[in-house]
Amino acid sequence: MPTSLNAVVVLVLFIIPGFIFSRVFGFSVPLRTRDSTYMVLDSLAVSSVNYAFWSPLVLLLSRPGFSLNHPVWFPIGWFAILFMSPVLLAAVAVRFIDSPRAKWLRRSLRMIHPIPKAWDHFFRQGKICWVIATMKDGRLVAGLFSTNSFASSYPDEEDLYLETLCTLSPDGKITGIVEGSEGAIIRVVDVMLLEFYSS
């Protein structure tokens, strides 16, 4: 552990950008659970990339006397490096992981997808669709997954809120909307099969 104040400051400066990146990235992409050691190493790695990208600005801000000669631009520059840049990097990374180039890269290098479960992969796309759930007891539950619906995300247990329930024909086809329906919550541990159909 660092023993001097300078060492503590350096450690914090190299953790903050990576921590912010991970938090913002994690809001859009469910991440596999990692222990604290890996989390610190990930933060240090991301922070290093962040500082490398902004190295000309870091060198400028670190010049002797810059903070005294530019009392406004000095804090603005460090705020941009420490807080704004990690947010922008996370936004770019979120867009990149689903791009054709990222898919090609994963196939070429035989890399696993960063999203841990098919559940999260499907529902984070935000598709509006009809859902038919075959329960383990044989019952069929159908409903609409739309803008007011909700699906849990990893690492929490999978459950699904369908904002409107539907009626089904004897052969299991959706025939209409249940009058007065406020939807239903489905626990996936009780489900044998989930089917999705375009709306």
CSV table of C-alpha atoms in Angstrom, one decimal:
chain,number,residue,atom,x,y,z
A,1,MET,CA,0.0,0.0,0.0
A,2,PRO,CA,1.2,3.6,-0.7
A,3,THR,CA,2.7,5.3,2.3
A,4,SER,CA,3.2,8.9,1.2
A,5,LEU,CA,0.6,11.5,0.3
A,6,ASN,CA,2.0,11.8,-3.3
A,7,ALA,CA,1.7,8.0,-3.8
A,8,VAL,CA,-1.9,8.1,-2.6
A,9,VAL,CA,-2.7,11.0,-5.0
A,10,VAL,CA,-1.1,9.2,-7.9
A,11,LEU,CA,-3.0,6.0,-7.1
A,12,VAL,CA,-6.3,7.9,-6.9
A,13,LEU,CA,-5.6,9.7,-10.1
A,14,PHE,CA,-5.1,6.4,-11.9
A,15,ILE,CA,-8.2,4.8,-10.4
A,16,ILE,CA,-10.8,7.5,-10.8
A,17,PRO,CA,-10.9,7.5,-14.7
A,18,GLY,CA,-11.0,3.8,-14.9
A,19,PHE,CA,-13.7,3.5,-12.2
A,20,ILE,CA,-15.9,6.1,-14.0
A,21,PHE,CA,-15.4,4.2,-17.3
A,22,SER,CA,-16.4,0.9,-15.7
A,23,ARG,CA,-19.5,2.4,-14.0
A,24,VAL,CA,-20.8,4.1,-17.1
A,25,PHE,CA,-20.0,1.1,-19.3
A,26,GLY,CA,-21.7,-1.1,-16.8
A,27,PHE,CA,-25.0,0.9,-17.1
A,28,SER,CA,-25.3,-0.3,-20.7
A,29,VAL,CA,-23.4,-3.6,-20.7
A,30,PRO,CA,-23.8,-6.1,-17.9
A,31,LEU,CA,-20.3,-7.1,-16.8
A,32,ARG,CA,-19.1,-10.4,-15.5
A,33,THR,CA,-18.5,-10.4,-11.7
A,34,ARG,CA,-14.9,-9.7,-10.9
A,35,ASP,CA,-13.1,-9.6,-7.6
A,36,SER,CA,-11.7,-6.3,-6.2
A,37,THR,CA,-8.2,-7.1,-7.4
A,38,TYR,CA,-9.3,-7.4,-11.1
A,39,MET,CA,-11.4,-4.3,-10.7
A,40,VAL,CA,-8.4,-2.2,-9.5
A,41,LEU,CA,-6.3,-3.6,-12.3
A,42,ASP,CA,-9.0,-2.8,-14.9
A,43,SER,CA,-9.3,0.7,-13.5
A,44,LEU,CA,-5.5,1.2,-13.7
A,45,ALA,CA,-5.4,-0.1,-17.3
A,46,VAL,CA,-8.3,2.1,-18.5
A,47,SER,CA,-6.8,5.1,-16.7
A,48,SER,CA,-3.4,4.5,-18.4
A,49,VAL,CA,-5.1,4.4,-21.8
A,50,ASN,CA,-7.0,7.6,-20.9
A,51,TYR,CA,-3.8,9.4,-19.9
A,52,ALA,CA,-2.0,8.2,-23.0
A,53,PHE,CA,-4.7,9.6,-25.2
A,54,TRP,CA,-4.6,12.9,-23.4
A,55,SER,CA,-0.8,13.0,-22.9
A,56,PRO,CA,-0.2,16.3,-24.7
A,57,LEU,CA,-2.8,18.0,-22.5
A,58,VAL,CA,-1.4,16.3,-19.4
A,59,LEU,CA,2.1,17.5,-20.2
A,60,LEU,CA,0.7,21.0,-20.8
A,61,LEU,CA,-1.2,21.1,-17.5
A,62,SER,CA,1.9,19.7,-15.7
A,63,ARG,CA,4.2,22.5,-16.8
A,64,PRO,CA,5.6,24.5,-13.9
A,65,GLY,CA,3.6,27.6,-13.3
A,66,PHE,CA,0.7,26.6,-15.6
A,67,SER,CA,-1.8,26.4,-12.7
A,68,LEU,CA,-0.8,29.9,-11.5
A,69,ASN,CA,-0.8,31.4,-15.0
A,70,HIS,CA,-4.1,29.8,-16.1
A,71,PRO,CA,-6.2,29.4,-12.9
A,72,VAL,CA,-9.4,28.7,-15.0
A,73,TRP,CA,-8.1,26.4,-17.6
A,74,PHE,CA,-6.1,24.3,-15.2
A,75,PRO,CA,-9.1,22.8,-13.3
A,76,ILE,CA,-11.2,22.6,-16.5
A,77,GLY,CA,-8.4,20.6,-18.2
A,78,TRP,CA,-8.1,18.1,-15.3
A,79,PHE,CA,-11.9,17.8,-15.0
A,80,ALA,CA,-12.1,16.9,-18.6
A,81,ILE,CA,-9.3,14.3,-18.3
A,82,LEU,CA,-10.5,12.8,-15.0
A,83,PHE,CA,-14.3,12.8,-15.5
A,84,MET,CA,-15.5,13.8,-19.0
A,85,SER,CA,-13.1,11.7,-21.0
A,86,PRO,CA,-13.9,8.3,-19.2
A,87,VAL,CA,-17.6,9.0,-19.9
A,88,LEU,CA,-17.0,9.6,-23.6
A,89,LEU,CA,-14.7,6.6,-23.8
A,90,ALA,CA,-17.4,4.4,-22.2
A,91,ALA,CA,-20.0,5.7,-24.6
A,92,VAL,CA,-17.7,4.9,-27.6
A,93,ALA,CA,-17.0,1.4,-26.2
A,94,VAL,CA,-20.7,0.6,-25.7
A,95,ARG,CA,-21.4,1.5,-29.4
A,96,PHE,CA,-18.3,-0.4,-30.6
A,97,ILE,CA,-19.1,-3.8,-28.9
A,98,ASP,CA,-22.2,-4.4,-31.1
A,99,SER,CA,-20.6,-3.1,-34.3
A,100,PRO,CA,-19.7,-5.4,-37.3
A,101,ARG,CA,-16.0,-4.6,-36.8
A,102,ALA,CA,-16.2,-5.8,-33.1
A,103,LYS,CA,-18.0,-9.0,-34.2
A,104,TRP,CA,-15.3,-9.6,-36.8
A,105,LEU,CA,-12.6,-9.0,-34.2
A,106,ARG,CA,-14.1,-11.4,-31.7
A,107,ARG,CA,-14.4,-14.1,-34.4
A,108,SER,CA,-10.8,-13.5,-35.6
A,109,LEU,CA,-9.3,-13.6,-32.2
A,110,ARG,CA,-11.7,-16.2,-30.8
A,111,MET,CA,-12.7,-13.8,-28.0
A,112,ILE,CA,-15.9,-14.3,-25.9
A,113,HIS,CA,-18.6,-11.7,-26.0
A,114,PRO,CA,-18.3,-9.2,-23.1
A,115,ILE,CA,-22.1,-9.7,-22.3
A,116,PRO,CA,-22.3,-12.7,-20.1
A,117,LYS,CA,-25.8,-14.0,-20.9
A,118,ALA,CA,-28.1,-14.3,-23.9
A,119,TRP,CA,-30.8,-12.8,-21.8
A,120,ASP,CA,-29.0,-9.5,-21.5
A,121,HIS,CA,-27.8,-9.6,-25.1
A,122,PHE,CA,-31.4,-9.8,-26.3
A,123,PHE,CA,-33.2,-7.4,-24.0
A,124,ARG,CA,-30.5,-4.6,-24.2
A,125,GLN,CA,-31.4,-4.3,-27.9
A,126,GLY,CA,-34.7,-2.7,-26.8
A,127,LYS,CA,-36.8,-4.6,-29.3
A,128,ILE,CA,-40.6,-4.3,-29.0
A,129,CYS,CA,-42.0,-7.8,-29.3
A,130,TRP,CA,-44.7,-10.3,-28.3
A,131,VAL,CA,-43.6,-12.9,-25.8
A,132,ILE,CA,-45.0,-16.3,-25.2
A,133,ALA,CA,-43.7,-18.1,-22.1
A,134,THR,CA,-44.2,-21.8,-21.6
A,135,MET,CA,-44.2,-22.4,-17.9
A,136,LYS,CA,-42.8,-25.5,-16.3
A,137,ASP,CA,-46.3,-26.6,-15.3
A,138,GLY,CA,-47.4,-26.4,-18.9
A,139,ARG,CA,-49.3,-23.1,-18.8
A,140,LEU,CA,-48.8,-20.5,-21.5
A,141,VAL,CA,-48.4,-16.8,-20.6
A,142,ALA,CA,-48.3,-14.3,-23.4
A,143,GLY,CA,-47.8,-10.5,-23.4
A,144,LEU,CA,-46.3,-7.5,-24.9
A,145,PHE,CA,-42.7,-6.4,-24.2
A,146,SER,CA,-42.5,-2.7,-25.0
A,147,THR,CA,-41.3,0.6,-23.8
A,148,ASN,CA,-42.9,0.3,-20.3
A,149,SER,CA,-41.8,-3.3,-19.8
A,150,PHE,CA,-38.7,-4.3,-18.0
A,151,ALA,CA,-36.1,-7.1,-18.0
A,152,SER,CA,-33.6,-7.6,-15.1
A,153,SER,CA,-29.9,-7.8,-15.9
A,154,TYR,CA,-26.9,-9.8,-14.8
A,155,PRO,CA,-25.9,-10.6,-12.1
A,156,ASP,CA,-29.5,-10.4,-10.7
A,157,GLU,CA,-31.9,-13.2,-11.1
A,158,GLU,CA,-33.7,-13.0,-14.5
A,159,ASP,CA,-37.3,-11.8,-14.3
A,160,LEU,CA,-39.5,-10.1,-16.8
A,161,TYR,CA,-42.3,-7.6,-16.6
A,162,LEU,CA,-44.7,-7.6,-19.6
A,163,GLU,CA,-46.7,-4.5,-19.6
A,164,THR,CA,-49.8,-6.1,-21.2
A,165,LEU,CA,-51.1,-9.6,-21.1
A,166,CYS,CA,-52.6,-11.2,-24.2
A,167,THR,CA,-55.2,-13.9,-24.9
A,168,LEU,CA,-54.3,-17.1,-26.6
A,169,SER,CA,-56.1,-19.5,-28.9
A,170,PRO,CA,-56.3,-23.2,-28.1
A,171,ASP,CA,-53.3,-23.8,-30.4
A,172,GLY,CA,-51.2,-21.2,-28.6
A,173,LYS,CA,-51.5,-18.2,-30.9
A,174,ILE,CA,-52.0,-14.6,-29.7
A,175,THR,CA,-55.5,-13.5,-30.5
A,176,GLY,CA,-55.9,-10.2,-28.6
A,177,ILE,CA,-55.2,-8.1,-25.5
A,178,VAL,CA,-56.6,-8.9,-22.1
A,179,GLU,CA,-59.0,-6.1,-21.2
A,180,GLY,CA,-57.8,-4.0,-18.3
A,181,SER,CA,-54.5,-5.8,-18.1
A,182,GLU,CA,-51.6,-4.1,-16.3
A,183,GLY,CA,-49.2,-6.8,-17.3
A,184,ALA,CA,-47.5,-9.5,-15.4
A,185,ILE,CA,-44.1,-10.4,-13.8
A,186,ILE,CA,-42.6,-13.7,-14.9
A,187,ARG,CA,-39.8,-15.4,-12.9
A,188,VAL,CA,-37.6,-17.2,-15.4
A,189,VAL,CA,-36.9,-20.0,-12.9
A,190,ASP,CA,-40.5,-21.0,-13.5
A,191,VAL,CA,-40.2,-20.8,-17.3
A,192,MET,CA,-39.3,-23.7,-19.7
A,193,LEU,CA,-39.3,-21.7,-22.9
A,194,LEU,CA,-39.5,-18.1,-24.0
A,195,GLU,CA,-40.6,-17.3,-27.5
A,196,PHE,CA,-40.3,-13.8,-29.1
A,197,TYR,CA,-42.3,-12.5,-32.1
A,198,SER,CA,-42.0,-9.2,-33.9
A,199,SER,CA,-44.8,-6.7,-33.1
